[in-house]
Amino acid sequence: MPQNEYVELHQKRFGKAFDHDERQRKKLARAPHELSKKCRKTRKLKAKILNRKRFVEKIEIKKKIRAHEVKDVEEAAPKPEGALPTYLYDRENVNRTKVLTNMLKQKKKEKAGKWEVPIPKVKAMSEAEMFRIQASGKRKRKMWKRVLNKVCYVGDDFTRKPPKYERYIRPTALRMKKANVTHPELKATFQLDIVSVKKNPQSPLYTSLGAITKGTIIEVDVSDLGLVTQTGKVVWAKYAQVTNNPELDGCINALLLT
């Protein structure tokens, strides 16, 4: 667990207060009123900064609402085979269907870093669980090196730092480059190459290290599957969420986010 998270540590050890959820609900309900009061009272430069911040927030909310709106799209109906009767000549062969703007939604989600994932919440891991202390050199008191205990991904062009400057060590035995990815609609599993680690829910540090734990969002190469967008462009990479504990199973199982 990162430093200074005393509240989370206390909750982990002793649990929450019996009225914690109710207090949080009330706090959330009061938040708009408190913000409104703050906006009314703020003056001068602070008011400008606050108004700018609120303006940006409102734009983001409007964009999010617009992305999820249902739009009417005109679709040409399939033409019947053979000759068309005379009484159908004047009719418009158009079917009105309602479709969701999937592409726009996907782009917005990727930009915001938020997805509808199969595992929305994962168990928090402590720093002791993620890393092992590595003793090196003569100064035994200053043991500042850490060895990663979890499976990780590093690119082909990765080069280790000199031992003198290396803070985090990623063991070669725990590095993986392929994942067993299941397509939820096709109900089929493919072994695909990992392109990058997009987000580890435990910490941004683990994301930068490429650590892969349960619930991690990874980017996989789907060029061999022949997936295309609505405009006909080939999809080269897509996101998938890891559904198992790779360090225990010895392989990465993931579910493709569609």
Steps between C-alpha positions, in 0.01 A plus 500: 500500500639847413611734775263748672187291438427478871121490466512204257746317725279555806194377309691192386602415856191592702220534244264794445263674741148358510351819345780552244286432190218726621745784572653462154154511339410819687836657418444426131150650518633818668788543252308699230359741760840556659656558158226750412558685828875508434443638147280779637750604768824481299639832371774637270771266364380195691155548345653504150693178566193330651272609213748371243519165680118474514474597131735215401306253720168598343640455149621149591156411642325628184737301280434187704121546473523568125710186449236280663202649317301274270502630144261434212674364193338441164580164351414388152273197506616193305350500151279200424613269223311506174253753364343759735118539485370836369327587829839494683678740262420818695584361841827593667711193564646631825497333838558727801710329760647619826868432548748603767807692390739224600813645345456837667430337835807279471724794415365705793555210739854444379579870533357516850670174598169343604343182363213268583709213627401148610688542832421855623659461845813313607658427836766754598856367528755625749851604400641199689286272282613665176871539575782313671784691665834447326811544716805609303834662576671559833242738648250258650288775654417661166319218321328709233478245219172318434434181301156467337313186612230520231493421129602796285527604137800678349541600135744349251724807518526486882848538649573467871669785681848448648471312835624807686199708388229233474224563755239244386610159373266305270608133499537339157305192615190711571494684166224403257424616146188300409150478646206260454227743398133396483263682263163527686288508182683234300536275810850411385846537656811616315864527606597859417809715545492766770567851368502694830360520854237776489394518865566306818222575756740458794722803430640718217846379607410140412360622165833667417688184604273288279381283790204276409262402780133405508285780353783661299407652163743385231521583129521197270578460130177392323620548141480122434130487599397726208286739707383818324330822614163627371682705238692195376839574655703206634537487880862430594474503879225481762478508879440191714467448875698234684263262681743272685808522724784448248770445765303200635379349170814557292300654213295814432127450439310809383157603370481731198319831563254550214 
